[in-house]
mmCIF file of C-alpha atoms and ligand atoms in Angstrom:
data_model
loop_
_atom_site.group_PDB
_atom_site.id
_atom_site.type_symbol
_atom_site.label_atom_id
_atom_site.label_comp_id
_atom_site.label_asym_id
_atom_site.label_seq_id
_atom_site.Cartn_x
_atom_site.Cartn_y
_atom_site.Cartn_z
ATOM 1 C CA UNK U 5 4.001 -50.234 -30.239
ATOM 2 C CA UNK U 6 2.422 -54.085 -29.376
ATOM 3 C CA UNK U 7 -0.198 -54.804 -32.057
ATOM 4 C CA UNK U 8 -3.469 -54.752 -29.909
ATOM 5 C CA UNK U 9 -6.404 -56.078 -29.623
ATOM 6 C CA UNK U 10 -8.345 -56.681 -26.548
ATOM 7 C CA UNK U 11 -11.366 -58.033 -25.338
ATOM 8 C CA UNK U 12 -13.951 -55.475 -25.531
ATOM 9 C CA UNK U 13 -17.581 -56.018 -22.695
ATOM 10 C CA UNK U 14 -20.246 -54.087 -23.320
ATOM 11 C CA UNK U 15 -23.213 -52.657 -21.032
ATOM 12 C CA UNK U 16 -25.203 -49.932 -21.678
ATOM 13 C CA UNK U 17 -24.077 -47.860 -18.419
ATOM 14 C CA UNK U 18 -22.304 -49.211 -15.697
ATOM 15 C CA UNK U 19 -23.631 -52.791 -14.704
ATOM 16 C CA UNK U 20 -21.540 -55.120 -17.156
ATOM 17 C CA UNK U 21 -18.576 -54.056 -15.053
ATOM 18 C CA UNK U 22 -19.322 -56.938 -12.520
ATOM 19 C CA UNK U 23 -19.085 -59.386 -15.561
ATOM 20 C CA UNK U 24 -16.158 -57.303 -16.055
ATOM 21 C CA UNK U 25 -14.413 -57.945 -12.987
ATOM 22 C CA UNK U 26 -15.164 -61.410 -12.906
ATOM 23 C CA UNK U 27 -13.886 -62.306 -16.378
ATOM 24 C CA UNK U 28 -10.479 -59.649 -15.355
ATOM 25 C CA UNK U 29 -9.883 -62.341 -11.777
ATOM 26 C CA UNK U 30 -10.719 -65.622 -13.845
ATOM 27 C CA UNK U 31 -8.911 -64.689 -17.343
ATOM 28 C CA UNK U 32 -6.616 -61.479 -16.360
ATOM 29 C CA UNK U 33 -4.050 -62.532 -19.079
ATOM 30 C CA UNK U 34 -5.801 -60.767 -21.463
ATOM 31 C CA UNK U 35 -6.475 -57.227 -22.566
ATOM 32 C CA UNK U 36 -9.849 -55.205 -22.119
ATOM 33 C CA UNK U 37 -11.695 -52.284 -23.403
ATOM 34 C CA UNK U 38 -14.817 -51.423 -20.618
ATOM 35 C CA UNK U 39 -17.670 -49.354 -22.972
ATOM 36 C CA UNK U 40 -20.629 -48.100 -21.294
ATOM 37 C CA UNK U 41 -23.272 -46.188 -23.392
ATOM 38 C CA UNK U 42 -24.082 -44.677 -19.492
ATOM 39 C CA UNK U 43 -25.754 -40.924 -21.945
ATOM 40 C CA UNK U 44 -28.908 -43.563 -23.351
ATOM 41 C CA UNK U 45 -29.012 -45.717 -20.297
ATOM 42 C CA UNK U 46 -31.466 -47.661 -19.531
ATOM 43 C CA UNK U 47 -31.922 -49.519 -22.493
ATOM 44 C CA UNK U 48 -34.759 -51.760 -20.264
ATOM 45 C CA UNK U 49 -37.622 -50.388 -21.054
ATOM 46 C CA UNK U 50 -36.796 -49.233 -24.953
ATOM 47 C CA UNK U 51 -37.898 -50.831 -27.912
ATOM 48 C CA UNK U 52 -35.969 -53.889 -29.613
ATOM 49 C CA UNK U 53 -35.769 -51.356 -32.694
ATOM 50 C CA UNK U 54 -33.009 -49.048 -30.241
ATOM 51 C CA UNK U 55 -32.301 -51.571 -28.742
ATOM 52 C CA UNK U 56 -30.920 -53.210 -31.811
ATOM 53 C CA UNK U 57 -29.191 -49.617 -33.087
ATOM 54 C CA UNK U 58 -27.356 -48.361 -30.339
ATOM 55 C CA UNK U 59 -25.767 -51.844 -29.357
ATOM 56 C CA UNK U 60 -25.057 -52.585 -33.101
ATOM 57 C CA UNK U 61 -23.299 -48.906 -32.849
ATOM 58 C CA UNK U 62 -21.510 -50.011 -29.637
ATOM 59 C CA UNK U 63 -20.054 -53.631 -30.992
ATOM 60 C CA UNK U 64 -19.294 -51.567 -34.400
ATOM 61 C CA UNK U 65 -16.996 -49.269 -32.126
ATOM 62 C CA UNK U 66 -15.260 -52.031 -30.714
ATOM 63 C CA UNK U 67 -14.897 -53.793 -34.195
ATOM 64 C CA UNK U 68 -12.911 -50.301 -34.561
ATOM 65 C CA UNK U 69 -10.427 -50.644 -32.274
ATOM 66 C CA UNK U 70 -9.618 -53.951 -32.959
ATOM 67 C CA UNK U 71 -11.623 -55.695 -30.366
ATOM 68 C CA UNK U 72 -12.053 -60.059 -32.646
ATOM 69 C CA UNK U 73 -14.197 -60.776 -29.376
ATOM 70 C CA UNK U 74 -16.844 -58.603 -27.738
ATOM 71 C CA UNK U 75 -19.313 -59.924 -24.702
ATOM 72 C CA UNK U 76 -22.692 -58.078 -24.293
ATOM 73 C CA UNK U 77 -22.335 -57.934 -21.144
ATOM 74 C CA UNK U 78 -26.138 -56.860 -21.007
ATOM 75 C CA UNK U 79 -29.159 -59.118 -21.270
ATOM 76 C CA UNK U 80 -30.961 -56.472 -22.521
ATOM 77 C CA UNK U 81 -29.319 -56.548 -25.648
ATOM 78 C CA UNK U 82 -28.264 -59.944 -25.046
ATOM 79 C CA UNK U 83 -32.187 -60.825 -25.326
ATOM 80 C CA UNK U 84 -33.461 -57.451 -28.240
ATOM 81 C CA UNK U 85 -30.257 -57.502 -30.138
ATOM 82 C CA UNK U 86 -27.037 -59.953 -29.528
ATOM 83 C CA UNK U 87 -29.545 -62.715 -33.113
ATOM 84 C CA UNK U 88 -29.190 -60.346 -35.182
ATOM 85 C CA UNK U 89 -26.054 -58.720 -34.918
ATOM 86 C CA UNK U 90 -24.922 -62.774 -34.687
ATOM 87 C CA UNK U 91 -27.251 -63.538 -37.710
ATOM 88 C CA UNK U 92 -27.668 -60.650 -39.822
ATOM 89 C CA UNK U 93 -24.488 -58.754 -39.732
ATOM 90 C CA UNK U 94 -21.595 -60.261 -38.924
ATOM 91 C CA UNK U 95 -21.665 -62.018 -41.866
ATOM 92 C CA UNK U 96 -21.698 -58.913 -43.514
ATOM 93 C CA UNK U 97 -19.090 -57.066 -41.512
ATOM 94 C CA UNK U 98 -17.516 -59.026 -39.828
ATOM 95 C CA UNK U 99 -17.053 -62.758 -40.331
ATOM 96 C CA UNK U 100 -14.022 -63.186 -38.806
ATOM 97 C CA UNK U 101 -15.454 -61.472 -35.012
ATOM 98 C CA UNK U 102 -17.381 -62.454 -32.724
ATOM 99 C CA UNK U 103 -19.668 -61.615 -30.323
ATOM 100 C CA UNK U 104 -20.874 -63.392 -27.186
ATOM 101 C CA UNK U 105 -23.894 -62.355 -24.605
ATOM 102 C CA UNK U 106 -24.292 -63.385 -21.140
ATOM 103 C CA UNK U 107 -28.287 -65.763 -21.732
ATOM 104 C CA UNK U 108 -26.563 -68.576 -23.358
ATOM 105 C CA UNK U 109 -23.457 -69.260 -20.492
ATOM 106 C CA UNK U 110 -26.597 -68.653 -17.673
ATOM 107 C CA UNK U 111 -29.088 -70.919 -19.546
ATOM 108 C CA UNK U 112 -27.263 -73.841 -20.375
ATOM 109 C CA UNK U 113 -26.129 -73.752 -16.382
ATOM 110 C CA UNK U 114 -28.537 -72.751 -14.377
ATOM 111 C CA UNK U 115 -30.727 -75.894 -14.119
ATOM 112 C CA UNK U 116 -28.165 -78.195 -12.211
ATOM 113 C CA UNK U 117 -28.652 -75.488 -9.250
ATOM 114 C CA UNK U 118 -31.733 -76.271 -8.628
ATOM 115 C CA UNK U 119 -33.459 -78.919 -6.560
ATOM 116 C CA UNK U 120 -37.018 -77.961 -7.360
ATOM 117 C CA UNK U 121 -37.139 -77.747 -10.977
ATOM 118 C CA UNK U 122 -38.498 -74.551 -10.365
ATOM 119 C CA UNK U 123 -36.171 -71.603 -11.019
ATOM 120 C CA UNK U 124 -36.884 -67.687 -10.428
ATOM 121 C CA UNK U 125 -36.039 -64.381 -13.186
ATOM 122 C CA UNK U 126 -35.142 -60.816 -11.658
ATOM 123 C CA UNK U 127 -34.685 -58.673 -15.264
ATOM 124 C CA UNK U 128 -35.465 -55.746 -16.686
ATOM 125 C CA UNK U 129 -39.016 -55.252 -19.116
ATOM 126 C CA UNK U 130 -37.219 -55.876 -22.080
ATOM 127 C CA UNK U 131 -35.358 -58.948 -20.711
ATOM 128 C CA UNK U 132 -38.865 -60.272 -19.575
ATOM 129 C CA UNK U 133 -40.798 -59.694 -22.582
ATOM 130 C CA UNK U 134 -38.564 -60.392 -24.997
ATOM 131 C CA UNK U 135 -39.580 -64.444 -23.228
ATOM 132 C CA UNK U 136 -35.083 -65.205 -23.437
ATOM 133 C CA UNK U 137 -34.573 -67.041 -20.062
ATOM 134 C CA UNK U 138 -38.096 -69.592 -20.267
ATOM 135 C CA UNK U 139 -36.747 -70.339 -23.897
ATOM 136 C CA UNK U 140 -32.775 -71.215 -23.953
ATOM 137 C CA UNK U 141 -33.669 -72.244 -20.172
ATOM 138 C CA UNK U 142 -35.905 -74.844 -21.993
ATOM 139 C CA UNK U 143 -33.741 -76.105 -24.562
ATOM 140 C CA UNK U 144 -31.518 -77.307 -22.100
ATOM 141 C CA UNK U 145 -33.987 -77.866 -19.391
ATOM 142 C CA UNK U 146 -36.887 -78.954 -20.333
ATOM 143 C CA UNK U 147 -38.590 -79.816 -17.055
ATOM 144 C CA UNK U 148 -37.613 -76.888 -15.725
ATOM 145 C CA UNK U 149 -40.271 -74.120 -14.527
ATOM 146 C CA UNK U 150 -39.447 -70.518 -15.332
ATOM 147 C CA UNK U 151 -41.338 -67.255 -13.540
ATOM 148 C CA UNK U 152 -40.507 -63.953 -13.888
ATOM 149 C CA UNK U 153 -40.781 -61.032 -12.738
ATOM 150 C CA UNK U 154 -39.437 -57.979 -14.075
ATOM 151 C CA UNK U 155 -37.638 -54.959 -11.892
ATOM 152 C CA UNK U 156 -38.174 -51.669 -13.420
ATOM 153 C CA UNK U 157 -37.149 -49.517 -10.831
ATOM 154 C CA UNK U 158 -33.705 -51.479 -9.590
ATOM 155 C CA UNK U 159 -31.550 -50.590 -12.272
ATOM 156 C CA UNK U 160 -32.693 -46.759 -11.744
ATOM 157 C CA UNK U 161 -32.267 -47.335 -8.014
ATOM 158 C CA UNK U 162 -28.352 -48.764 -8.792
ATOM 159 C CA UNK U 163 -27.795 -45.872 -11.358
ATOM 160 C CA UNK U 164 -28.767 -42.868 -8.838
ATOM 161 C CA UNK U 165 -27.322 -44.181 -6.391
ATOM 162 C CA UNK U 166 -30.645 -45.259 -4.096
ATOM 163 C CA UNK U 167 -29.912 -49.126 -3.573
ATOM 164 C CA UNK U 168 -28.653 -48.790 -0.037
ATOM 165 C CA UNK U 169 -30.924 -46.806 1.282
ATOM 166 C CA UNK U 170 -34.852 -47.500 2.884
ATOM 167 C CA UNK U 171 -36.892 -46.611 -0.404
ATOM 168 C CA UNK U 172 -34.560 -49.814 -2.669
ATOM 169 C CA UNK U 173 -35.766 -52.202 0.430
ATOM 170 C CA UNK U 174 -39.830 -51.127 -0.620
ATOM 171 C CA UNK U 175 -39.668 -52.300 -4.581
ATOM 172 C CA UNK U 176 -37.231 -55.161 -3.969
ATOM 173 C CA UNK U 177 -39.564 -56.646 -0.740
ATOM 174 C CA UNK U 178 -42.757 -56.505 -3.341
ATOM 175 C CA UNK U 179 -40.744 -57.830 -7.020
ATOM 176 C CA UNK U 180 -39.588 -60.712 -4.739
ATOM 177 C CA UNK U 181 -42.864 -61.421 -2.627
ATOM 178 C CA UNK U 182 -44.582 -61.099 -6.280
ATOM 179 C CA UNK U 183 -42.579 -63.561 -8.262
ATOM 180 C CA UNK U 184 -43.327 -66.196 -5.385
ATOM 181 C CA UNK U 185 -46.671 -65.567 -5.394
ATOM 182 C CA UNK U 186 -45.793 -66.989 -9.548
ATOM 183 C CA UNK U 187 -43.741 -69.921 -7.786
ATOM 184 C CA UNK U 188 -44.198 -71.122 -4.920
ATOM 185 C CA UNK U 189 -41.520 -73.851 -4.922
ATOM 186 C CA UNK U 190 -38.774 -71.456 -6.403
ATOM 187 C CA UNK U 191 -35.959 -72.331 -4.946
ATOM 188 C CA UNK U 192 -33.030 -70.678 -7.166
ATOM 189 C CA UNK U 193 -33.859 -67.159 -8.297
ATOM 190 C CA UNK U 194 -31.386 -65.697 -10.692
ATOM 191 C CA UNK U 195 -30.482 -62.106 -10.842
ATOM 192 C CA UNK U 196 -30.744 -61.841 -15.225
ATOM 193 C CA UNK U 197 -29.576 -58.091 -15.002
ATOM 194 C CA UNK U 198 -25.782 -57.366 -14.584
ATOM 195 C CA UNK U 199 -26.833 -54.034 -12.152
ATOM 196 C CA UNK U 200 -28.604 -56.380 -9.782
ATOM 197 C CA UNK U 201 -25.288 -57.565 -8.097
ATOM 198 C CA UNK U 202 -25.592 -54.356 -5.817
ATOM 199 C CA UNK U 203 -28.184 -54.968 -4.483
ATOM 200 C CA UNK U 204 -27.369 -58.563 -3.635
ATOM 201 C CA UNK U 205 -27.359 -58.321 -0.098
ATOM 202 C CA UNK U 206 -30.653 -56.303 -0.018
ATOM 203 C CA UNK U 207 -32.153 -59.239 -2.148
ATOM 204 C CA UNK U 208 -31.046 -61.728 -0.257
ATOM 205 C CA UNK U 209 -32.606 -59.805 3.563
ATOM 206 C CA UNK U 210 -35.615 -60.331 1.626
ATOM 207 C CA UNK U 211 -34.982 -63.912 0.188
ATOM 208 C CA UNK U 212 -36.236 -67.020 2.161
ATOM 209 C CA UNK U 213 -33.905 -69.115 4.164
ATOM 210 C CA UNK U 214 -33.558 -72.130 1.362
ATOM 211 C CA UNK U 215 -33.473 -69.919 -1.787
ATOM 212 C CA UNK U 216 -30.126 -69.255 -4.417
ATOM 213 C CA UNK U 217 -29.804 -66.526 -5.404
ATOM 214 C CA UNK U 218 -26.975 -66.686 -8.396
ATOM 215 C CA UNK U 219 -24.761 -63.890 -9.894
ATOM 216 C CA UNK U 220 -24.249 -63.654 -13.632
ATOM 217 C CA UNK U 221 -20.680 -62.495 -13.238
ATOM 218 C CA UNK U 222 -18.689 -65.771 -12.596
ATOM 219 C CA UNK U 223 -21.105 -67.672 -15.247
ATOM 220 C CA UNK U 224 -20.230 -65.229 -17.537
ATOM 221 C CA UNK U 225 -16.715 -65.478 -16.489
ATOM 222 C CA UNK U 226 -15.649 -69.763 -16.654
ATOM 223 C CA UNK U 227 -18.296 -69.470 -19.631
ATOM 224 C CA UNK U 228 -15.704 -67.293 -21.375
ATOM 225 C CA UNK U 229 -12.517 -69.013 -19.770
ATOM 226 C CA UNK U 230 -14.219 -72.821 -21.533
ATOM 227 C CA UNK U 231 -15.613 -70.464 -24.866
ATOM 228 C CA UNK U 232 -11.613 -69.897 -25.168
ATOM 229 C CA UNK U 233 -10.388 -72.770 -24.704
ATOM 230 C CA UNK U 234 -12.763 -74.779 -27.521
ATOM 231 C CA UNK U 235 -12.160 -71.515 -30.276
ATOM 232 C CA UNK U 236 -7.770 -71.154 -30.407
ATOM 233 C CA UNK U 237 -8.863 -69.355 -34.150
ATOM 234 C CA UNK U 238 -10.543 -66.386 -31.702
ATOM 235 C CA UNK U 239 -8.002 -66.813 -28.562
ATOM 236 C CA UNK U 240 -4.668 -66.770 -30.864
ATOM 237 C CA UNK U 241 -6.150 -62.604 -32.006
ATOM 238 C CA UNK U 242 -6.740 -61.699 -27.727
ATOM 239 C CA UNK U 243 -3.662 -59.343 -27.265
ATOM 240 C CA UNK U 244 -1.767 -59.915 -23.619
ATOM 241 C CA UNK U 245 -0.633 -56.734 -22.833
ATOM 242 C CA UNK U 246 -2.135 -55.982 -19.739
ATOM 243 C CA UNK U 247 -4.733 -52.876 -20.777
ATOM 244 C CA UNK U 248 -7.692 -51.893 -19.157
ATOM 245 C CA UNK U 249 -9.742 -49.407 -20.983
ATOM 246 C CA UNK U 250 -12.357 -47.810 -19.781
ATOM 247 C CA UNK U 251 -15.027 -45.583 -21.911
ATOM 248 C CA UNK U 252 -18.486 -44.081 -21.701
ATOM 249 C CA UNK U 253 -20.555 -42.064 -24.490
ATOM 250 C CA UNK U 254 -21.503 -39.262 -20.713
ATOM 251 C CA UNK U 255 -19.364 -37.761 -18.764
ATOM 252 C CA UNK U 256 -16.018 -39.163 -17.359
ATOM 253 C CA UNK U 257 -16.576 -37.669 -14.047
ATOM 254 C CA UNK U 258 -19.659 -39.408 -13.791
ATOM 255 C CA UNK U 259 -18.691 -42.535 -14.515
ATOM 256 C CA UNK U 260 -15.171 -42.269 -12.519
ATOM 257 C CA UNK U 261 -17.486 -41.992 -9.137
ATOM 258 C CA UNK U 262 -19.835 -44.574 -9.960
ATOM 259 C CA UNK U 263 -18.138 -47.408 -11.844
ATOM 260 C CA UNK U 264 -15.820 -48.555 -8.628
ATOM 261 C CA UNK U 265 -18.856 -49.666 -6.600
ATOM 262 C CA UNK U 266 -19.186 -52.126 -9.758
ATOM 263 C CA UNK U 267 -15.449 -53.526 -10.657
ATOM 264 C CA UNK U 268 -14.309 -53.262 -7.104
ATOM 265 C CA UNK U 269 -11.690 -51.078 -7.945
ATOM 266 C CA UNK U 270 -11.021 -47.050 -9.047
ATOM 267 C CA UNK U 271 -10.926 -46.064 -12.446
ATOM 268 C CA UNK U 272 -10.451 -43.534 -15.282
ATOM 269 C CA UNK U 273 -12.334 -43.264 -17.944
ATOM 270 C CA UNK U 274 -12.604 -41.688 -21.588
ATOM 271 C CA UNK U 275 -15.070 -39.744 -23.207
ATOM 272 C CA UNK U 276 -16.506 -41.161 -26.538
ATOM 273 C CA UNK U 277 -19.530 -40.366 -29.023
ATOM 274 C CA UNK U 278 -20.633 -43.024 -31.013
HETATM 275 N N1 LIG L 21 -27.718 -54.153 -16.964
HETATM 276 C C1 LIG L 21 -28.297 -54.340 -18.627
HETATM 277 C C2 LIG L 21 -28.726 -55.560 -18.159
HETATM 278 O O1 LIG L 21 -27.891 -56.498 -17.933
HETATM 279 C C3 LIG L 21 -29.234 -53.053 -18.323
HETATM 280 C C4 LIG L 21 -29.963 -52.104 -17.732
HETATM 281 C C5 LIG L 21 -30.612 -51.264 -18.452
HETATM 282 O O2 LIG L 21 -31.911 -51.430 -18.370
HETATM 283 O O3 LIG L 21 -30.410 -50.170 -19.433
HETATM 284 O O4 LIG L 21 -30.078 -56.201 -18.800
#
């Protein structure tokens, strides 16, 4: 049995699969374990304490699977739990392991896409309330104006498989209208929730033509590639046995039925309790 140390990829549910799909495309050589905490999703409206507790439990589970590197492919968990885990928990429980999120890789390049220097962020209530995007973008691109709009109905539309129906257009039109009311010169819209790429087609339909729509999958995958190049001490630990394992805290049958839409291929998941 070869020694395996897969890269862990986490989300509250299915959304992180849109990120894992791009990571696997960019870095197919490594092993991966995905965990969706579907039994407790969505995280978007939950308190800091709850998102932190759930995320830390998941991170510890990944460490027990021998992961040296875990990616929180969830904006809500990245916004509400990542910093505390990195600063308070890791030094005590696993100083030689790393946990990374999806906000930093996105904010450090987003300014390059905008000519008007006006950027719109569409995200869950939790991510918007944390102000992580305006704060982080301000560090890299202080000249950029950031406008945010919480879209609390979008994850339920995706999770309940209603995202291709007319009802979805109502909420998408409403949130897009709201964000352009706040920032008339926005020329880049970021989908700052890993569930939202499934709504891209409908979102494009409601966007002004000149506005660029950005998803995070490719951005996070490229950033991970560069991270591994810069950190050989972590890269050397990541095993390469063509392993892709999927776990859910809810029903694996339901997970298998939904996951292909996010990942682009069929998946066979296992159940775990946290
Ligand atoms: N996909 C997650 C994100 O990127 C959130 C979904 C949820 O509300 O659980 O924020």
